[in-house]
PDB file of C-alpha atoms in Angstrom:
ATOM      1  CA  MET A  82      90.666 -26.276 239.676  1.00  0.00           C
ATOM      2  CA  GLY A  83      91.935 -24.537 236.500  1.00  0.00           C
ATOM      3  CA  ASP A  84      95.321 -24.536 235.168  1.00  0.00           C
ATOM      4  CA  HIS A  85      97.076 -21.861 237.179  1.00  0.00           C
ATOM      5  CA  ILE A  86      99.994 -21.588 234.937  1.00  0.00           C
ATOM      6  CA  ALA A  87      97.905 -20.766 231.855  1.00  0.00           C
ATOM      7  CA  GLU A  88      95.797 -18.305 233.960  1.00  0.00           C
ATOM      8  CA  ASN A  89      98.902 -16.448 235.168  1.00  0.00           C
ATOM      9  CA  GLY A  90      99.876 -16.225 231.567  1.00  0.00           C
ATOM     10  CA  ARG A  91      96.841 -14.272 230.870  1.00  0.00           C
ATOM     11  CA  ILE A  92      97.387 -11.708 233.651  1.00  0.00           C
ATOM     12  CA  ILE A  93      98.575  -9.176 231.294  1.00  0.00           C
ATOM     13  CA  ASP A  94      95.368  -9.553 229.249  1.00  0.00           C
ATOM     14  CA  TYR A  95      93.425  -9.111 232.462  1.00  0.00           C
ATOM     15  CA  THR A  96      95.306  -6.002 233.228  1.00  0.00           C
ATOM     16  CA  ASN A  97      94.773  -4.498 229.856  1.00  0.00           C
ATOM     17  CA  ASN A  98      91.047  -5.272 229.854  1.00  0.00           C
ATOM     18  CA  ILE A  99      90.772  -3.420 233.302  1.00  0.00           C
ATOM     19  CA  LEU A 100      92.489  -0.404 231.864  1.00  0.00           C
ATOM     20  CA  ARG A 101      90.455  -0.526 228.643  1.00  0.00           C
ATOM     21  CA  THR A 102      87.090  -0.829 230.353  1.00  0.00           C
ATOM     22  CA  ASN A 103      87.642   1.313 233.360  1.00  0.00           C
ATOM     23  CA  PRO A 104      89.424   4.532 232.276  1.00  0.00           C
ATOM     24  CA  GLY A 105      91.096   6.195 235.127  1.00  0.00           C
ATOM     25  CA  SER A 106      91.795   3.027 237.113  1.00  0.00           C
ATOM     26  CA  THR A 107      95.198   1.868 238.113  1.00  0.00           C
ATOM     27  CA  CYS A 108      96.460  -1.571 237.525  1.00  0.00           C
ATOM     28  CA  VAL A 109     100.158  -2.860 237.775  1.00  0.00           C
ATOM     29  CA  VAL A 110     101.506  -6.320 237.284  1.00  0.00           C
ATOM     30  CA  LYS A 111     104.948  -7.106 238.560  1.00  0.00           C
ATOM     31  CA  VAL A 112     106.753  -9.945 236.834  1.00  0.00           C
ATOM     32  CA  GLY A 113     110.300 -11.258 237.426  1.00  0.00           C
ATOM     33  CA  ASP A 114     112.760 -12.951 235.154  1.00  0.00           C
ATOM     34  CA  VAL A 115     111.966 -15.726 232.621  1.00  0.00           C
ATOM     35  CA  ASP A 116     111.987 -19.249 233.940  1.00  0.00           C
ATOM     36  CA  GLU A 117     113.229 -22.447 232.295  1.00  0.00           C
ATOM     37  CA  THR A 118     109.929 -22.768 230.277  1.00  0.00           C
ATOM     38  CA  ARG A 119     110.408 -19.250 228.965  1.00  0.00           C
ATOM     39  CA  GLN A 120     107.494 -18.008 231.011  1.00  0.00           C
ATOM     40  CA  LEU A 121     107.592 -14.629 233.013  1.00  0.00           C
ATOM     41  CA  ILE A 122     107.466 -15.321 236.739  1.00  0.00           C
ATOM     42  CA  PHE A 123     104.464 -13.594 238.415  1.00  0.00           C
ATOM     43  CA  GLN A 124     105.541 -11.521 241.495  1.00  0.00           C
ATOM     44  CA  GLY A 125     102.648  -9.322 242.199  1.00  0.00           C
ATOM     45  CA  PHE A 126      99.342  -7.542 241.038  1.00  0.00           C
ATOM     46  CA  TYR A 127      97.717  -4.210 242.200  1.00  0.00           C
ATOM     47  CA  VAL A 128      94.379  -2.821 241.210  1.00  0.00           C
ATOM     48  CA  CYS A 129      92.423   0.304 242.248  1.00  0.00           C
ATOM     49  CA  PHE A 130      89.254   1.063 240.096  1.00  0.00           C
ATOM     50  CA  HIS A 131      88.554   4.609 239.142  1.00  0.00           C
ATOM     51  CA  ALA A 132      85.039   4.479 240.845  1.00  0.00           C
ATOM     52  CA  LEU A 133      86.427   3.305 244.236  1.00  0.00           C
ATOM     53  CA  LYS A 134      89.355   5.873 243.918  1.00  0.00           C
ATOM     54  CA  LYS A 135      86.603   8.680 243.140  1.00  0.00           C
ATOM     55  CA  SER A 136      84.414   7.485 246.079  1.00  0.00           C
ATOM     56  CA  PHE A 137      87.440   7.623 248.462  1.00  0.00           C
ATOM     57  CA  PHE A 138      88.558  11.120 247.456  1.00  0.00           C
ATOM     58  CA  GLY A 139      84.943  12.340 247.419  1.00  0.00           C
ATOM     59  CA  ASP A 140      82.790  11.215 250.143  1.00  0.00           C
ATOM     60  CA  ALA A 141      84.606   8.585 252.201  1.00  0.00           C
ATOM     61  CA  ARG A 142      86.024   9.166 255.563  1.00  0.00           C
ATOM     62  CA  GLY A 143      89.819   9.745 255.745  1.00  0.00           C
ATOM     63  CA  LEU A 144      90.587   6.809 257.857  1.00  0.00           C
ATOM     64  CA  ILE A 145      92.269   3.939 255.996  1.00  0.00           C
ATOM     65  CA  GLY A 146      92.717   0.377 257.152  1.00  0.00           C
ATOM     66  CA  LEU A 147      94.887  -2.330 255.698  1.00  0.00           C
ATOM     67  CA  ASN A 148      94.166  -6.040 255.952  1.00  0.00           C
ATOM     68  CA  GLY A 149      95.831  -9.092 254.494  1.00  0.00           C
ATOM     69  CA  CYS A 150      95.574 -12.788 254.256  1.00  0.00           C
ATOM     70  CA  PHE A 151      97.953 -15.603 253.355  1.00  0.00           C
ATOM     71  CA  LEU A 152      97.227 -17.451 250.042  1.00  0.00           C
ATOM     72  CA  LYS A 153      97.965 -21.132 250.802  1.00  0.00           C
ATOM     73  CA  GLY A 154      96.876 -22.913 247.732  1.00  0.00           C
ATOM     74  CA  VAL A 155      98.997 -23.806 244.645  1.00  0.00           C
ATOM     75  CA  CYS A 156     100.176 -20.055 244.450  1.00  0.00           C
ATOM     76  CA  LYS A 157     101.559 -18.754 247.562  1.00  0.00           C
ATOM     77  CA  GLY A 158     101.612 -15.140 248.686  1.00  0.00           C
ATOM     78  CA  GLN A 159      99.563 -12.627 250.265  1.00  0.00           C
ATOM     79  CA  LEU A 160      96.316 -10.758 249.349  1.00  0.00           C
ATOM     80  CA  LEU A 161      96.367  -7.263 250.835  1.00  0.00           C
ATOM     81  CA  VAL A 162      93.288  -5.090 250.820  1.00  0.00           C
ATOM     82  CA  VAL A 163      92.999  -1.161 251.596  1.00  0.00           C
ATOM     83  CA  VAL A 164      89.659  -0.312 253.011  1.00  0.00           C
ATOM     84  CA  CYS A 165      87.911   2.730 254.428  1.00  0.00           C
ATOM     85  CA  ARG A 166      84.398   3.677 255.542  1.00  0.00           C
ATOM     86  CA  ASP A 167      81.979   5.601 253.162  1.00  0.00           C
ATOM     87  CA  GLU A 168      79.501   8.244 254.135  1.00  0.00           C
ATOM     88  CA  ASN A 169      76.762   5.468 255.143  1.00  0.00           C
ATOM     89  CA  ASN A 170      79.572   4.011 257.476  1.00  0.00           C
ATOM     90  CA  GLN A 171      79.885   0.909 255.123  1.00  0.00           C
ATOM     91  CA  MET A 172      83.308  -0.725 254.237  1.00  0.00           C
ATOM     92  CA  LEU A 173      84.599   0.667 250.952  1.00  0.00           C
ATOM     93  CA  PRO A 174      87.381  -1.314 249.351  1.00  0.00           C
ATOM     94  CA  ILE A 175      90.014   1.141 247.740  1.00  0.00           C
ATOM     95  CA  ALA A 176      92.532  -1.146 246.281  1.00  0.00           C
ATOM     96  CA  TRP A 177      93.863  -4.623 246.594  1.00  0.00           C
ATOM     97  CA  ALA A 178      97.224  -6.303 245.769  1.00  0.00           C
ATOM     98  CA  VAL A 179      98.545  -9.820 245.456  1.00  0.00           C
ATOM     99  CA  VAL A 180     102.225  -9.992 246.583  1.00  0.00           C
ATOM    100  CA  GLU A 181     104.923 -12.480 247.457  1.00  0.00           C
ATOM    101  CA  VAL A 182     105.592 -10.926 250.877  1.00  0.00           C
ATOM    102  CA  GLU A 183     104.360  -7.953 252.756  1.00  0.00           C
ATOM    103  CA  ASN A 184     107.161  -5.310 252.901  1.00  0.00           C
TER     104      ASN A 184
END
């Protein structure tokens, strides 16, 4: 397993790469205060790629579902995914987020 602290430190780089390579996408990172090691504390992450957004507003059915699961590894939290059905009745993920708690 990799170094989760080092990887979380690169989350801003990941966000910037998503926004640079996928124009029109939405990507938000929520960070808290600085800890004792002077690192920002990761609180949440949200992403919605432009192609998925365009598919949803174009041909997808208007019914949306929300699903989530608990992250039980080193980094606790919840993974939330918003899905809908496309014109072929297939599952289409619209957006996903990693959060501390669902609220």
